[in-house]
mmCIF file of C-alpha atoms in Angstrom:
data_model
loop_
_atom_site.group_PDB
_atom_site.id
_atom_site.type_symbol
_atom_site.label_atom_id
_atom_site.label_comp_id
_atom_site.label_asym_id
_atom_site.label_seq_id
_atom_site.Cartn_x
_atom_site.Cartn_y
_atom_site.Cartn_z
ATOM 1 C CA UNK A 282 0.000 0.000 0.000
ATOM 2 C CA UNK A 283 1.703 3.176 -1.312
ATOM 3 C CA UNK A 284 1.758 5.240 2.338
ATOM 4 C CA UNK A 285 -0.576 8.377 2.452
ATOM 5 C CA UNK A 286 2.038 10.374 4.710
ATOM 6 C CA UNK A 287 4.715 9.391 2.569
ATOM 7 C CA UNK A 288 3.332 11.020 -0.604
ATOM 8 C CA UNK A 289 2.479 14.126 2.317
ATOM 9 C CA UNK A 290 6.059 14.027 2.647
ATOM 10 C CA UNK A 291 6.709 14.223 -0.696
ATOM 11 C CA UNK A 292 4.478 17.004 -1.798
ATOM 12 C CA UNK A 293 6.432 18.764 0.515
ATOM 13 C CA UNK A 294 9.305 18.544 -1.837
ATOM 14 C CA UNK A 295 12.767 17.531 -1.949
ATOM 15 C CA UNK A 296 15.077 20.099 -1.378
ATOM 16 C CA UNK A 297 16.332 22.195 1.703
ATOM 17 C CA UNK A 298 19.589 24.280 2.152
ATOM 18 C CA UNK A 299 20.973 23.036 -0.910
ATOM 19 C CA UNK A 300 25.135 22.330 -1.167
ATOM 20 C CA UNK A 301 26.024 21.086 -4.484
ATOM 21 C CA UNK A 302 29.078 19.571 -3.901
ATOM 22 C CA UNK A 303 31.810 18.198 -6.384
ATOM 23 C CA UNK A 304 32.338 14.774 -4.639
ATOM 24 C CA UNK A 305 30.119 11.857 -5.717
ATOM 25 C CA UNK A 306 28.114 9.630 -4.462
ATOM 26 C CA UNK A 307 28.613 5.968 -4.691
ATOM 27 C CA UNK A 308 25.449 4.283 -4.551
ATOM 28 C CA UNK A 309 24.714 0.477 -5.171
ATOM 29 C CA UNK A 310 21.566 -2.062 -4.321
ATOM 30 C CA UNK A 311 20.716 -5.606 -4.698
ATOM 31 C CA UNK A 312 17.201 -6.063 -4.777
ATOM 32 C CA UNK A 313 15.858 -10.043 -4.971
ATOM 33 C CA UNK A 314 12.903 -10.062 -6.851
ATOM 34 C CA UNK A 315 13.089 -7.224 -8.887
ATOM 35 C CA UNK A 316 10.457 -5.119 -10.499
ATOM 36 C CA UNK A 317 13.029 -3.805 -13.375
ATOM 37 C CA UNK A 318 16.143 -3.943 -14.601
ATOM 38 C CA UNK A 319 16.758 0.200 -13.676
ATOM 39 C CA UNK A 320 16.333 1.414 -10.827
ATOM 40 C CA UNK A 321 15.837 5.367 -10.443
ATOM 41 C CA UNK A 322 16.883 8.170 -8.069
ATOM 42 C CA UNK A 323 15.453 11.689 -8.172
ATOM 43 C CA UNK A 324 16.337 14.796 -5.805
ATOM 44 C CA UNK A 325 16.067 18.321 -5.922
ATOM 45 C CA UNK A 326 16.656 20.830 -8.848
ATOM 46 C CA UNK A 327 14.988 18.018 -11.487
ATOM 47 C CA UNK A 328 17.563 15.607 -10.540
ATOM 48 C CA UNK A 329 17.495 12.022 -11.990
ATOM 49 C CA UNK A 330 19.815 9.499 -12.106
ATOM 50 C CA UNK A 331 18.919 5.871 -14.043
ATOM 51 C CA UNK A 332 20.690 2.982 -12.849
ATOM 52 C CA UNK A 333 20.871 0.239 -15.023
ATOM 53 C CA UNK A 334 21.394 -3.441 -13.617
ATOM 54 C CA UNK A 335 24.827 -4.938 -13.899
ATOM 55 C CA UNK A 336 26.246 -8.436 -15.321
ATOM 56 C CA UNK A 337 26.630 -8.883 -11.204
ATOM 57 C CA UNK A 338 22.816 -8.612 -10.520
ATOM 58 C CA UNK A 339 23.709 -5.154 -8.759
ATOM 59 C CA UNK A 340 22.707 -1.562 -9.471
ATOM 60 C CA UNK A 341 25.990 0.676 -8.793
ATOM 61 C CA UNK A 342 27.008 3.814 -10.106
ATOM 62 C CA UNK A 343 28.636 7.217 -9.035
ATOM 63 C CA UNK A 344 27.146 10.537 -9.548
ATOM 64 C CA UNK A 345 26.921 14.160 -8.396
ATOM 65 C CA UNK A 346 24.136 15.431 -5.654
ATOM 66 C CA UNK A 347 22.591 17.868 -4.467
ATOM 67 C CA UNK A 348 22.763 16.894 -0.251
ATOM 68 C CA UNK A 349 19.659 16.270 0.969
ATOM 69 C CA UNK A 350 16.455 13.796 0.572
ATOM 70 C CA UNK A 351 15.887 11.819 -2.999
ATOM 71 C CA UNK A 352 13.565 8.822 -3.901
ATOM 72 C CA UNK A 353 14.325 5.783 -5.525
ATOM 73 C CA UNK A 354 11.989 4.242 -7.453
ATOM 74 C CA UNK A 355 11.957 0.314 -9.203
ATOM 75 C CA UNK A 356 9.201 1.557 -11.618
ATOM 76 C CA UNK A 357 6.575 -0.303 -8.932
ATOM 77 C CA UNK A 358 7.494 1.053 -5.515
ATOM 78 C CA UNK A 359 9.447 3.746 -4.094
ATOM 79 C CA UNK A 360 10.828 5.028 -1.235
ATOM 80 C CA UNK A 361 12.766 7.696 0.285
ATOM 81 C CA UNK A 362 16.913 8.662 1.238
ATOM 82 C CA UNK A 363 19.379 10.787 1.837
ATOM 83 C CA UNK A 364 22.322 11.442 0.156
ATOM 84 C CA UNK A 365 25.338 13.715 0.373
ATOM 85 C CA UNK A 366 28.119 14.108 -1.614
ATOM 86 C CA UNK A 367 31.217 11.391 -0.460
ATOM 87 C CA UNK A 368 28.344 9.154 0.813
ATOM 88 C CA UNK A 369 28.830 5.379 -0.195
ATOM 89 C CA UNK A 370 25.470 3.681 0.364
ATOM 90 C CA UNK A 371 24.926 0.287 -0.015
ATOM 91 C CA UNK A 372 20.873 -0.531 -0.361
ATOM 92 C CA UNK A 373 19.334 -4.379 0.034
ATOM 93 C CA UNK A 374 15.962 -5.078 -0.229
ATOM 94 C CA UNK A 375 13.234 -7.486 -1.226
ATOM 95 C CA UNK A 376 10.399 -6.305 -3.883
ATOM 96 C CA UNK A 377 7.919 -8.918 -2.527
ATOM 97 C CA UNK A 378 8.177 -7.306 1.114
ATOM 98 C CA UNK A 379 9.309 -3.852 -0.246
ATOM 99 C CA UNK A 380 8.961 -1.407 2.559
ATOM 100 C CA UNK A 381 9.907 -4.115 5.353
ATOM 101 C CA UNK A 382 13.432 -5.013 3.647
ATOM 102 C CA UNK A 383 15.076 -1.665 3.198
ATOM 103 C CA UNK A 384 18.171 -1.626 4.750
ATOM 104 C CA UNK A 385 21.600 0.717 3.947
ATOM 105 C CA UNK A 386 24.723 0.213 4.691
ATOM 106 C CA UNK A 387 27.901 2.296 4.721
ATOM 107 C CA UNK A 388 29.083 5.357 4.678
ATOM 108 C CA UNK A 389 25.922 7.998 4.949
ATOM 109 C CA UNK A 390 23.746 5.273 5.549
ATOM 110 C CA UNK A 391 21.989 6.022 9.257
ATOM 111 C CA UNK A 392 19.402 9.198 7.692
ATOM 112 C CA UNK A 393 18.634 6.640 5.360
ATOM 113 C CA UNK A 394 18.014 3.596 7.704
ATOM 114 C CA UNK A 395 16.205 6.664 9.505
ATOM 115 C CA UNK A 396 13.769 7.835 6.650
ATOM 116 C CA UNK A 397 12.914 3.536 6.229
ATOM 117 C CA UNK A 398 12.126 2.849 9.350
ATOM 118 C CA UNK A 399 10.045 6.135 9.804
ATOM 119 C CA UNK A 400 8.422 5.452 6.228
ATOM 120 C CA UNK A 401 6.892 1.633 8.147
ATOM 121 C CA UNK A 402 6.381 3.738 11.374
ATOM 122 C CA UNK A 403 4.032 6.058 9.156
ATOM 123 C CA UNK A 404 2.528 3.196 7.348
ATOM 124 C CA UNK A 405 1.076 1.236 10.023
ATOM 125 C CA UNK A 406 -0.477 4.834 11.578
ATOM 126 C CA UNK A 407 -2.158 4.926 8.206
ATOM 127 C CA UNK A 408 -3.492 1.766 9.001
ATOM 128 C CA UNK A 409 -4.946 2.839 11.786
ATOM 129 C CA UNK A 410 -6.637 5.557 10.185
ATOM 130 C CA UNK A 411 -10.009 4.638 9.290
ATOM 131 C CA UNK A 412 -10.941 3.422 12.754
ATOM 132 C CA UNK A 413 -9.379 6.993 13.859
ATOM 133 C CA UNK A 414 -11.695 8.338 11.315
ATOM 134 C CA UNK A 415 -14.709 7.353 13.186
ATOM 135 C CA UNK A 416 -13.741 8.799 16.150
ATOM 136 C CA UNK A 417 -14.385 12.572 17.159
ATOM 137 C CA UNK A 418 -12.533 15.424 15.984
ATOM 138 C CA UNK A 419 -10.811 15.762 19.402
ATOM 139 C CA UNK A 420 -9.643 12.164 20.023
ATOM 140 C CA UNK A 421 -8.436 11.903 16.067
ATOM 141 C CA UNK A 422 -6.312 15.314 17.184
ATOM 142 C CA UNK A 423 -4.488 13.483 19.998
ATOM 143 C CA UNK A 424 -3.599 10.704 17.960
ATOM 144 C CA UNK A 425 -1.748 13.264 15.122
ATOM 145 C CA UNK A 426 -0.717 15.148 18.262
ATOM 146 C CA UNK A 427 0.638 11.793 19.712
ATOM 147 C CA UNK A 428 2.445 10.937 17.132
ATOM 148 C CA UNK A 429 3.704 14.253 16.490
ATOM 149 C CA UNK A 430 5.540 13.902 19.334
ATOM 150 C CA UNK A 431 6.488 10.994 19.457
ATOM 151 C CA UNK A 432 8.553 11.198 15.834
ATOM 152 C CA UNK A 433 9.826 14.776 16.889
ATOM 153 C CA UNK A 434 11.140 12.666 19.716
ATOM 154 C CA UNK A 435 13.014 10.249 17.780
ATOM 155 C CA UNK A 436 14.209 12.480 14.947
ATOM 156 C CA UNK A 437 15.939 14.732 17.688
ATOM 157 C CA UNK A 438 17.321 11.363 19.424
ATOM 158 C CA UNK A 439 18.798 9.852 16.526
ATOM 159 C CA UNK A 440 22.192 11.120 16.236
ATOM 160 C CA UNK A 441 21.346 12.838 12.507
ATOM 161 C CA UNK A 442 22.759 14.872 10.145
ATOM 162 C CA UNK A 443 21.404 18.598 11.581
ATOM 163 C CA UNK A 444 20.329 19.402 7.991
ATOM 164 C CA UNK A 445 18.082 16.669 7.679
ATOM 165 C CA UNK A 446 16.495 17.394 11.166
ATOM 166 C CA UNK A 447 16.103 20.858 10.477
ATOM 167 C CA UNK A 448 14.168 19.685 7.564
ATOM 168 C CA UNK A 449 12.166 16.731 9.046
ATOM 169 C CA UNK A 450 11.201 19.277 11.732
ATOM 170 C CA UNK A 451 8.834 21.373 9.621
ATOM 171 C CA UNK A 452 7.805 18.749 7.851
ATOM 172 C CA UNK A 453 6.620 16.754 10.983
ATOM 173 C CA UNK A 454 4.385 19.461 11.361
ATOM 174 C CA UNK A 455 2.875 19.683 8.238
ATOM 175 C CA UNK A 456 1.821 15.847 7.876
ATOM 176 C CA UNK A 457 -0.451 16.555 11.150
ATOM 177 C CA UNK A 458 -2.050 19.910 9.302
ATOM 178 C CA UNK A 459 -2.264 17.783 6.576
ATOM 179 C CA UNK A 460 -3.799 14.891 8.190
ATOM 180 C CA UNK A 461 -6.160 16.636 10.064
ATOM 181 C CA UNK A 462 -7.198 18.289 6.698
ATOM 182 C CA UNK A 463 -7.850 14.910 5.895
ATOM 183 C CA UNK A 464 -9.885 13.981 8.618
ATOM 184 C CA UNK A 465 -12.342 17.370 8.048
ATOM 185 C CA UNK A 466 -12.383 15.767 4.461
ATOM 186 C CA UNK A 467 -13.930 12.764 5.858
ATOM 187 C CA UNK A 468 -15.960 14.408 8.148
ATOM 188 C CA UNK A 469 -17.440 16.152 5.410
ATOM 189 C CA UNK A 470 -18.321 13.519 2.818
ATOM 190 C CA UNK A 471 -19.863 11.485 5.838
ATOM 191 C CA UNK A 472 -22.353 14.499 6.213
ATOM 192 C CA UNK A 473 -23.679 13.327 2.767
ATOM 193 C CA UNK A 474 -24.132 9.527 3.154
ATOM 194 C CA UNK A 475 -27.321 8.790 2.827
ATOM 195 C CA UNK A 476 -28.505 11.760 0.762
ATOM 196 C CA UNK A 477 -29.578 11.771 -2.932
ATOM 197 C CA UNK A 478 -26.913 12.138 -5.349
ATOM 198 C CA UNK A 479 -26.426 14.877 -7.649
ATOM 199 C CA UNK A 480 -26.366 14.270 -11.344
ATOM 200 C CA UNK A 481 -24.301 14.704 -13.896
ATOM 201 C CA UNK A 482 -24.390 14.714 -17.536
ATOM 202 C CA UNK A 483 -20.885 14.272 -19.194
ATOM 203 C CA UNK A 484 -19.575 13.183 -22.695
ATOM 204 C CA UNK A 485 -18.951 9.337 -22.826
ATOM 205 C CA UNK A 486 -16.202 8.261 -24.484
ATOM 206 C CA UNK A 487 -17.866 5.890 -26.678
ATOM 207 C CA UNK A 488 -19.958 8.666 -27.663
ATOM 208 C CA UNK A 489 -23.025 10.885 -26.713
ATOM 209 C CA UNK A 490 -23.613 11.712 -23.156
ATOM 210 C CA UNK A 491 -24.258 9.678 -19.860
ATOM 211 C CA UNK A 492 -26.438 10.746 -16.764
ATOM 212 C CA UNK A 493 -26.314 9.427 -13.357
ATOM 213 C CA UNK A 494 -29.598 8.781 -13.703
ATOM 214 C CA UNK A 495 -29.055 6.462 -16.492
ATOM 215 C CA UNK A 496 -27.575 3.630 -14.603
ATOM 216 C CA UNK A 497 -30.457 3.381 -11.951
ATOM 217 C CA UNK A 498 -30.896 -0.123 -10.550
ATOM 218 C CA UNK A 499 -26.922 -0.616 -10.141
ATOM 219 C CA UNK A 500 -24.620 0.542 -7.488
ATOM 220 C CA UNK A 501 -22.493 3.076 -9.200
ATOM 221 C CA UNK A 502 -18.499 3.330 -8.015
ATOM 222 C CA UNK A 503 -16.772 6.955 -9.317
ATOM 223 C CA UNK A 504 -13.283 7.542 -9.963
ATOM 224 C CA UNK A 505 -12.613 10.808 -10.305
ATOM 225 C CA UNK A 506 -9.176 11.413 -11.729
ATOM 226 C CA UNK A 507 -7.108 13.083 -14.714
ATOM 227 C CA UNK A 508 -4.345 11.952 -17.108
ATOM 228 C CA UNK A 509 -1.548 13.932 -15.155
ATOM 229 C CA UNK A 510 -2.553 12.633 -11.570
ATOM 230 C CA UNK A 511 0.148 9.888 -10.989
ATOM 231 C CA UNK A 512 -1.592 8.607 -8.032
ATOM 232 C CA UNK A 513 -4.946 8.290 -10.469
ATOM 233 C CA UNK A 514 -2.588 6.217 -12.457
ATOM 234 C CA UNK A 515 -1.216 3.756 -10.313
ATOM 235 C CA UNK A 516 -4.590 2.777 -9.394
ATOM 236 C CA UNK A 517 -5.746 1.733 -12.543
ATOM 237 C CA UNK A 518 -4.330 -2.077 -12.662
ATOM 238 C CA UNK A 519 -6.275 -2.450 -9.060
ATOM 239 C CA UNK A 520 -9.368 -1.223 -10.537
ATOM 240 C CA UNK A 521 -9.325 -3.116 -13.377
ATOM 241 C CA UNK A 522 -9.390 -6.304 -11.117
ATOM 242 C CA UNK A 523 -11.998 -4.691 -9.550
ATOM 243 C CA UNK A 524 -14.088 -4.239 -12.591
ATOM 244 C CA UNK A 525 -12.946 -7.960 -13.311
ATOM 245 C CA UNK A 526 -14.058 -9.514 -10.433
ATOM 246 C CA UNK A 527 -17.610 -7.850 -9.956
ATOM 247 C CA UNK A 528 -18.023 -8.047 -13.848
ATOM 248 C CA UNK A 529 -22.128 -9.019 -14.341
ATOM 249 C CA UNK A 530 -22.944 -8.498 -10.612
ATOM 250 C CA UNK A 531 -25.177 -5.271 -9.513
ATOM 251 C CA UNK A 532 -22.489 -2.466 -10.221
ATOM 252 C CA UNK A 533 -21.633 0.239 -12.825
ATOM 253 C CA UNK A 534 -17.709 1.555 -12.629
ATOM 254 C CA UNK A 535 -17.402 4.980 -13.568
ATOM 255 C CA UNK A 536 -14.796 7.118 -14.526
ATOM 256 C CA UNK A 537 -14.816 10.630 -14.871
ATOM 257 C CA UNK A 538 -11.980 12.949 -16.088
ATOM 258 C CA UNK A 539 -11.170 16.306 -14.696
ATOM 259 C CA UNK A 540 -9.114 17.396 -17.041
ATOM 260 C CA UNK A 541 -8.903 21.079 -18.646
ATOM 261 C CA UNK A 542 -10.430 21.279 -22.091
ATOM 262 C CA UNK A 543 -7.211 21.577 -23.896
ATOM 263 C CA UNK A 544 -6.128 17.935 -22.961
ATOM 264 C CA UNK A 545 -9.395 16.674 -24.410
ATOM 265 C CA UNK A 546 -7.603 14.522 -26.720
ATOM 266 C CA UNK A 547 -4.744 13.588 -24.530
ATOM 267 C CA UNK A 548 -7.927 11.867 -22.268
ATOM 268 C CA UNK A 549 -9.582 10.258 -25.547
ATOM 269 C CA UNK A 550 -5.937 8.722 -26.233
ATOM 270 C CA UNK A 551 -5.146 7.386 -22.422
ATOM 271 C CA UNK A 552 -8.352 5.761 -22.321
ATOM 272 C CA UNK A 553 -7.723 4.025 -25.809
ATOM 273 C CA UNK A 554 -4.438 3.229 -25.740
ATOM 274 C CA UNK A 555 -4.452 2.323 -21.952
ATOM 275 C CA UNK A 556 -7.248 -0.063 -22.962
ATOM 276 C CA UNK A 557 -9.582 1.550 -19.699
ATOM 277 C CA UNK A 558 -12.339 -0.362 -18.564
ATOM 278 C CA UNK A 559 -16.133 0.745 -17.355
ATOM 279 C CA UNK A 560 -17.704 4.362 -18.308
ATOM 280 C CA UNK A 561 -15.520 6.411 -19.513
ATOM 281 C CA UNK A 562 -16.884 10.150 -18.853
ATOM 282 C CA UNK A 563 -15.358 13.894 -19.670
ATOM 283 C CA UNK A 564 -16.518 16.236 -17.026
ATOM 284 C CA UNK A 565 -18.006 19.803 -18.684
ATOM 285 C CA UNK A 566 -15.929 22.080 -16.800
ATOM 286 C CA UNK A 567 -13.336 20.211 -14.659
ATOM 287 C CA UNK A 568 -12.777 20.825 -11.586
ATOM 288 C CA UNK A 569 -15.651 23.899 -11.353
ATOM 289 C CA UNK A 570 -18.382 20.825 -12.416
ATOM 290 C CA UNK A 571 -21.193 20.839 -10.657
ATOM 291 C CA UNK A 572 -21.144 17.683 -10.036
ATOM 292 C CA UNK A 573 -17.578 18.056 -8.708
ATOM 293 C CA UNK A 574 -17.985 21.050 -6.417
ATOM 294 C CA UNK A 575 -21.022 19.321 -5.000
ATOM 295 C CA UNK A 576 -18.816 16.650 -3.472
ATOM 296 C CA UNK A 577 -15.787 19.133 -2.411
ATOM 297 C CA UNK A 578 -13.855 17.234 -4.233
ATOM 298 C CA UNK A 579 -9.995 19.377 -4.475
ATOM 299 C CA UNK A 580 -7.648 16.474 -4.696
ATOM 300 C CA UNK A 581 -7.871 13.204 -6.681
ATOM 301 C CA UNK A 582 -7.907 10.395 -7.275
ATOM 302 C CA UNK A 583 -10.964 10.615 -5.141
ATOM 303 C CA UNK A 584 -13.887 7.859 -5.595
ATOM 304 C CA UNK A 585 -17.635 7.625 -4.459
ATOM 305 C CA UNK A 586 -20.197 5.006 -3.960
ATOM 306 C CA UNK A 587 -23.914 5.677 -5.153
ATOM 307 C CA UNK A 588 -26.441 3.199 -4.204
ATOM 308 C CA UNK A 589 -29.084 1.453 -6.873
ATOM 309 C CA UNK A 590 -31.518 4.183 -5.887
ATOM 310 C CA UNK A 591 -29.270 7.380 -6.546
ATOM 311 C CA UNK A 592 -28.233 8.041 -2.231
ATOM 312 C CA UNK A 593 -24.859 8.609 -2.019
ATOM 313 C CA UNK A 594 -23.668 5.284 0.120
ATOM 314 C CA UNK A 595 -20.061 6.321 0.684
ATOM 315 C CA UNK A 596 -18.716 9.870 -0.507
ATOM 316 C CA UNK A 597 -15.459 8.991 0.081
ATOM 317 C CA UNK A 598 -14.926 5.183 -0.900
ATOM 318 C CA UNK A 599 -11.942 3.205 -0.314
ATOM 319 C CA UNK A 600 -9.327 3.536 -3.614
ATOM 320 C CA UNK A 601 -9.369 0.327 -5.684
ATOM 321 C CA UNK A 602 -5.879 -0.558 -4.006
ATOM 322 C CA UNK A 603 -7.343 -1.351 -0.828
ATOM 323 C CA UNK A 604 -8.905 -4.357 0.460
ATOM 324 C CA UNK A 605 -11.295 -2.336 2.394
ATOM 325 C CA UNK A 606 -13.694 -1.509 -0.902
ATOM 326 C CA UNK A 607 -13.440 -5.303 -1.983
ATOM 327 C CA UNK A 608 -15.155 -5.665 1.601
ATOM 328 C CA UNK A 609 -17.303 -3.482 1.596
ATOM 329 C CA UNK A 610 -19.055 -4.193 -1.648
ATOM 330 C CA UNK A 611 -18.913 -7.715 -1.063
ATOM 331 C CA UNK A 612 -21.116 -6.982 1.310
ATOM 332 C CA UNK A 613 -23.412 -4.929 -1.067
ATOM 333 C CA UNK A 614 -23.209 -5.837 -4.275
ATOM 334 C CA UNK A 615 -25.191 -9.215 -5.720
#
């Protein structure tokens, strides 16, 4: 599960007090059970580095930083580091157990074992989440509060490089503003379950137009999303096994586009050439759609659950990824 206060993290952005500095990394990783034969490292100022695999099995090379945090990425999974020039990091892992297996070693390595362990620290709070979401306001704010603590605690304990505190500090911070944005998000679609829908009317891309009310008799699951939106795109393989394994059972998948006019066609070709699945749907004015703005929708992906009837069952569903929506509509859907 790709970690919701890791991609807080990284919205953030990469780059702090920047010192380019002449002297190179050396970085190298063996990962068993590999996603790809590169392996990818970007950092601040547009960095990117490719790293193809070697006739060892190993992915090694030397290059120039900028100091501070980067993310490597198999083409699958990714994950967070640190690097500084003269640093010679040595990275093991296991795709099957991604997150669990990080481990550096060497020269530089400690902010990096650091940013791991806090990455699986972050993930199981995530997991936590939804019960945390059913709490009230004030009992979800101790938990952030809690843990706000507890990882300013162990970032100022941990012996690291002062740069990387100073930026981890902030940071901290931000994921619990974030988070409890989050939770008011929740808070808000749950004001809706229940209610009646509102419609919508958007072009289909099989052509002519498609209403809500049009599908009437089925549960109806919405993804809102857009071309650009890498998270959108990552969940597309888990909703096409969703769409697989309810095929011919009580239940309509929907997707509907927010993108700007002007990438019109850019949508008509993802959808073809992706091969995407269900209702395909262009909304009429993006992100100011009625439709849209009725939900408070401001960040995708973002997906919804409309009952056979039209009432809005859950206004912020569980993403395809999760095992959580394959539970609840098991439960629903016939």
């Amino acid at each position: 599960m790709k970690k919701l206060v890791y991609l807080l993290v990284l919205s953030v952005g990469f780059s702090f007090a920047q010192t380019t500095t002449k002297e190179k990394v050396k970085f190298s990783a063996k990962i068993e059970n590999r996603n790809s034969d590169t392996l990818t490292v970007f950092g601040p100022n547009k960095f990117k580095q490719v790293i193809p695999i070697n006739k060892k099995g190993v992915f090694e090379a030397s290059f120039e930083v900028t100091d501070g945090l980067h993310q490597f990425s198999d083409g699958s999974e990714s994950s967070m580091m640190y690097l500084r020039g003269g640093d010679d990091i040595k990275l093991t892992l296991d795709a099957k157990e991604f997150d669990e297996t990080i481990v550096y070693t060497g020269k530089g390595s400690k902010e990096s074992n650091f940013l791991a362990q806090k990455a699986l620290s972050d993930e199981k709070f995530e997991m936590e989440l939804e019960g945390l979401l059913e709490k009230d306001e004030a009992t979800f704010k101790a938990a952030l509060d809690k843990k706000a603590k507890e990882d300013l605690a162990k970032l100022e304990s941990a012996g690291l490089d002062e740069k990387l505190v100073s930026a981890l500090k902030p940071r901290i911070v931000q994921e619990g503003m974030m988070l409890a944005q989050y939770y008011n998000q929740k808070a808000a679609a749950k004001k809706v379950e229940g209610t009646a829908a509102p419609s919508f009317d958007y072009e289909n891309h099989k052509g002519g137009k498609t209403k809500l009310e049009d599908l009437r008799g089925k549960y109806v699951y919405i993804d809102v999303w857009a071309t650009w939106c890498g998270p959108c795109r990552a969940e597309i393989p888990h909703l096409k096994k969703i769409e697989e394994k309810y095929h011919g059972k009580n239940i309509e998948f929907v997707s509907i586009s927010v993108d700007v006019d002007k990438d019109h066609e850019k949508w008509q070709k993802f959808v073809t050439e992706k091969q995407l699945g269900g209702i395909q749907l262009f909304a009429d004015k993006n992100w100011m759609s009625d439709f849209i703005k009725a939900f408070g929708i401001n960040s995708i992906p973002r997906f919804l659950l409309i009952d056979p009837t039209g009432k809005v069952v859950k206004a912020d569903a569980p993403r395809p990824s999760s095992p959580l929506l394959v539970e609840l509509l098991d439960g629903l859907v016939k």
